[in-house]
Short mmCIF file of C-alpha atoms in Angstrom, two decimals:
data_model
loop_
_atom_site.label_atom_id
_atom_site.label_comp_id
_atom_site.label_asym_id
_atom_site.label_seq_id
_atom_site.Cartn_x
_atom_site.Cartn_y
_atom_site.Cartn_z
CA GLU A 29 -19.11 109.72 44.85
CA ALA A 30 -18.68 108.02 41.46
CA GLN A 31 -19.62 111.13 39.52
CA SER A 32 -17.15 113.29 41.39
CA ALA A 33 -14.42 110.66 41.01
CA VAL A 34 -14.75 110.39 37.23
CA THR A 35 -14.76 114.15 36.76
CA GLY A 36 -11.64 114.65 38.89
CA ASP A 37 -8.02 114.50 37.82
CA ASP A 38 -7.09 111.26 39.63
CA ILE A 39 -7.75 108.46 37.14
CA GLY A 40 -6.59 105.85 39.65
CA TRP A 41 -9.22 106.91 42.16
CA ALA A 42 -11.84 107.05 39.40
CA LEU A 43 -11.04 103.47 38.31
CA VAL A 44 -11.14 102.17 41.90
CA THR A 45 -14.45 103.94 42.52
CA MET A 46 -15.95 102.52 39.34
CA SER A 47 -14.67 99.04 40.20
CA ALA A 48 -16.33 99.19 43.60
CA LEU A 49 -19.55 100.43 42.05
CA GLY A 50 -19.45 97.60 39.53
CA GLU A 51 -18.93 94.99 42.25
CA LEU A 52 -22.11 96.19 43.97
CA ALA A 53 -24.08 95.18 40.85
CA SER A 54 -26.79 97.67 41.81
CA PRO A 55 -29.48 99.28 39.66
CA GLU A 56 -27.97 102.67 40.52
CA GLY A 57 -24.57 101.53 39.29
CA GLU A 58 -26.11 100.24 36.11
CA GLN A 59 -27.76 103.62 35.49
CA PHE A 60 -24.49 105.42 36.17
CA PHE A 61 -22.52 103.17 33.81
CA ALA A 62 -25.15 103.40 31.06
CA SER A 63 -25.12 107.18 31.30
CA PHE A 64 -21.33 107.34 31.44
CA LEU A 65 -21.03 105.27 28.25
CA GLN A 66 -23.05 107.90 26.40
CA GLN A 67 -20.36 110.52 26.93
CA PRO A 68 -18.26 111.24 23.85
CA ILE A 69 -14.57 110.47 23.68
CA PRO A 70 -12.62 113.76 23.47
CA THR A 71 -11.13 114.32 20.03
CA THR A 72 -8.79 117.17 20.84
CA GLY A 73 -5.77 117.52 23.11
CA ALA A 74 -2.69 115.41 23.71
CA LEU A 75 -2.89 111.67 24.33
CA MET A 76 -0.41 112.14 27.19
CA ASP A 77 0.44 115.10 29.35
CA PRO A 78 4.12 115.75 28.55
CA ALA A 79 4.73 117.23 32.01
CA ASP A 80 3.96 114.09 33.99
CA LEU A 81 3.09 111.46 31.32
CA SER A 82 -0.42 111.13 32.72
CA PRO A 83 -3.11 110.06 30.26
CA GLY A 84 -4.80 112.75 28.24
CA ALA A 85 -8.56 113.21 28.21
CA ALA A 86 -9.25 110.71 25.42
CA ILE A 87 -7.25 107.89 27.01
CA LYS A 88 -8.76 108.63 30.41
CA MET A 89 -12.28 108.45 28.99
CA ILE A 90 -11.54 105.19 27.15
CA ARG A 91 -10.16 103.62 30.34
CA LEU A 92 -13.16 104.76 32.35
CA GLN A 93 -15.63 103.60 29.72
CA THR A 94 -13.90 100.22 29.68
CA LYS A 95 -14.51 100.02 33.43
CA ALA A 96 -18.16 101.01 32.85
CA ILE A 97 -18.54 98.14 30.36
CA HIS A 98 -17.14 95.72 32.93
CA GLY A 99 -19.51 97.09 35.58
CA LEU A 100 -22.51 96.56 33.34
CA ALA A 101 -21.38 93.06 32.46
CA HIS A 102 -20.92 92.10 36.10
CA ARG A 103 -24.52 93.09 36.87
CA MET A 104 -25.81 90.69 34.18
CA SER A 105 -29.14 92.44 33.64
CA GLY A 106 -31.09 92.37 30.41
CA ALA A 107 -30.83 96.13 30.01
CA GLY A 108 -27.08 96.11 30.72
CA ASP A 109 -26.55 93.23 28.29
CA GLN A 110 -28.28 95.20 25.54
CA ILE A 111 -26.01 98.18 26.16
CA ILE A 112 -22.94 95.94 26.03
CA LEU A 113 -24.13 94.36 22.78
CA GLN A 114 -24.71 97.82 21.32
CA HIS A 115 -21.13 98.81 22.18
CA ALA A 116 -19.77 95.50 20.84
CA ALA A 117 -21.50 96.23 17.54
CA SER A 118 -21.10 99.93 17.01
CA ASN A 119 -18.78 101.79 19.37
CA ALA A 120 -16.49 104.04 17.33
CA VAL A 121 -13.46 102.99 19.42
CA ALA A 122 -12.17 99.51 18.53
CA SER A 123 -10.75 98.83 22.00
CA LEU A 124 -14.15 99.57 23.57
CA ARG A 125 -15.89 97.25 21.08
CA HIS A 126 -13.37 94.55 21.95
CA GLU A 127 -13.81 95.01 25.69
CA ALA A 128 -17.59 94.81 25.26
CA ILE A 129 -17.13 91.53 23.37
CA ARG A 130 -14.80 90.14 26.03
CA ALA A 131 -17.03 91.25 28.92
CA TYR A 132 -20.11 89.71 27.32
CA LEU A 133 -18.27 86.44 26.66
CA GLU A 134 -16.97 86.35 30.21
CA GLN A 135 -20.48 86.55 31.62
CA HIS A 136 -22.36 84.46 29.04
CA GLY A 137 -19.87 81.86 27.81
CA SER A 138 -20.56 79.91 24.63
CA ALA A 139 -24.19 81.10 24.45
CA GLY A 140 -22.85 84.65 24.50
CA ARG A 141 -20.56 83.87 21.59
CA THR A 142 -23.55 82.90 19.47
CA THR A 143 -25.34 86.15 20.36
CA LEU A 144 -22.24 88.22 19.61
CA GLN A 145 -21.65 86.57 16.23
CA ALA A 146 -24.86 88.18 15.03
CA VAL A 147 -23.83 91.73 15.98
CA VAL A 148 -20.05 92.20 15.78
CA ARG A 149 -18.34 93.82 12.82
CA PRO A 150 -16.45 91.45 10.52
CA GLU A 151 -13.12 93.03 11.50
CA ASP A 152 -13.89 92.33 15.18
CA ALA A 153 -14.88 88.68 14.70
CA PRO A 154 -11.40 87.37 15.67
CA VAL A 155 -11.96 88.79 19.16
CA LEU A 156 -14.66 86.14 19.62
CA ASP A 157 -11.99 83.47 19.35
CA LEU A 158 -9.32 84.99 21.58
CA VAL A 159 -7.94 82.53 24.06
CA GLU A 160 -9.06 83.74 27.46
CA ARG A 161 -8.64 82.11 30.83
CA PHE A 162 -11.96 83.09 32.38
CA GLY A 163 -14.91 80.84 33.04
CA THR A 164 -15.35 77.12 32.89
CA TRP A 165 -17.57 76.96 29.82
CA ASP A 166 -14.68 75.88 27.58
CA GLN A 167 -13.06 72.72 28.92
CA ARG A 168 -10.34 72.45 26.27
CA THR A 169 -6.77 73.02 27.38
CA PHE A 170 -5.02 76.31 26.72
CA PRO A 171 -2.70 74.79 24.04
CA GLU A 172 -5.70 73.24 22.28
CA ARG A 173 -7.57 76.54 22.25
CA LEU A 174 -4.49 78.48 21.12
CA SER A 175 -3.84 76.02 18.27
CA GLU A 176 -7.45 76.33 17.13
CA TYR A 177 -7.26 80.13 17.25
CA MET A 178 -4.03 80.23 15.24
CA ALA A 179 -5.46 77.84 12.63
CA ALA A 180 -8.69 79.82 12.31
CA HIS A 181 -6.86 83.13 11.96
CA ALA A 182 -3.68 82.06 10.16
CA SER A 183 -3.98 84.86 7.60
CA GLU A 184 -3.67 87.44 10.37
CA TYR A 185 -0.41 85.94 11.65
CA PRO A 186 2.10 85.51 8.84
CA THR A 187 4.78 82.90 9.38
CA ASN A 188 8.48 83.43 8.79
#
């Protein structure tokens, strides 16, 4: 079912199918997601279909691969974690690297941050500090975390 959903034209159905598969946290789902993440992102064609403003092939693949990253993270297996770390370190698409970082952090908390620091690209390091609302591993308040993020990355956010 998942394979036919992701090869069809209905991205909504594909995303729902992949979400359900990820929630199962099964070995079969993990294999599917790992295989799906090996598919290349299309480099030709429009980003959007001008007729109906639906996403083009590249955007569709990026959205689906983002869902695959989340499915692997939810399973929390050693093999899945290694795939996520590989994508956090070296995926050619920045948004997929960032989602891999976020998914790993969501599942592994502060220990995951330490692991990620060793593999992420320097330009992706600020993603490690983004203020997220998941998990209970960081007990500081949202304003405290936001202030720390802004202070640590002040050069990226010029003031008026």
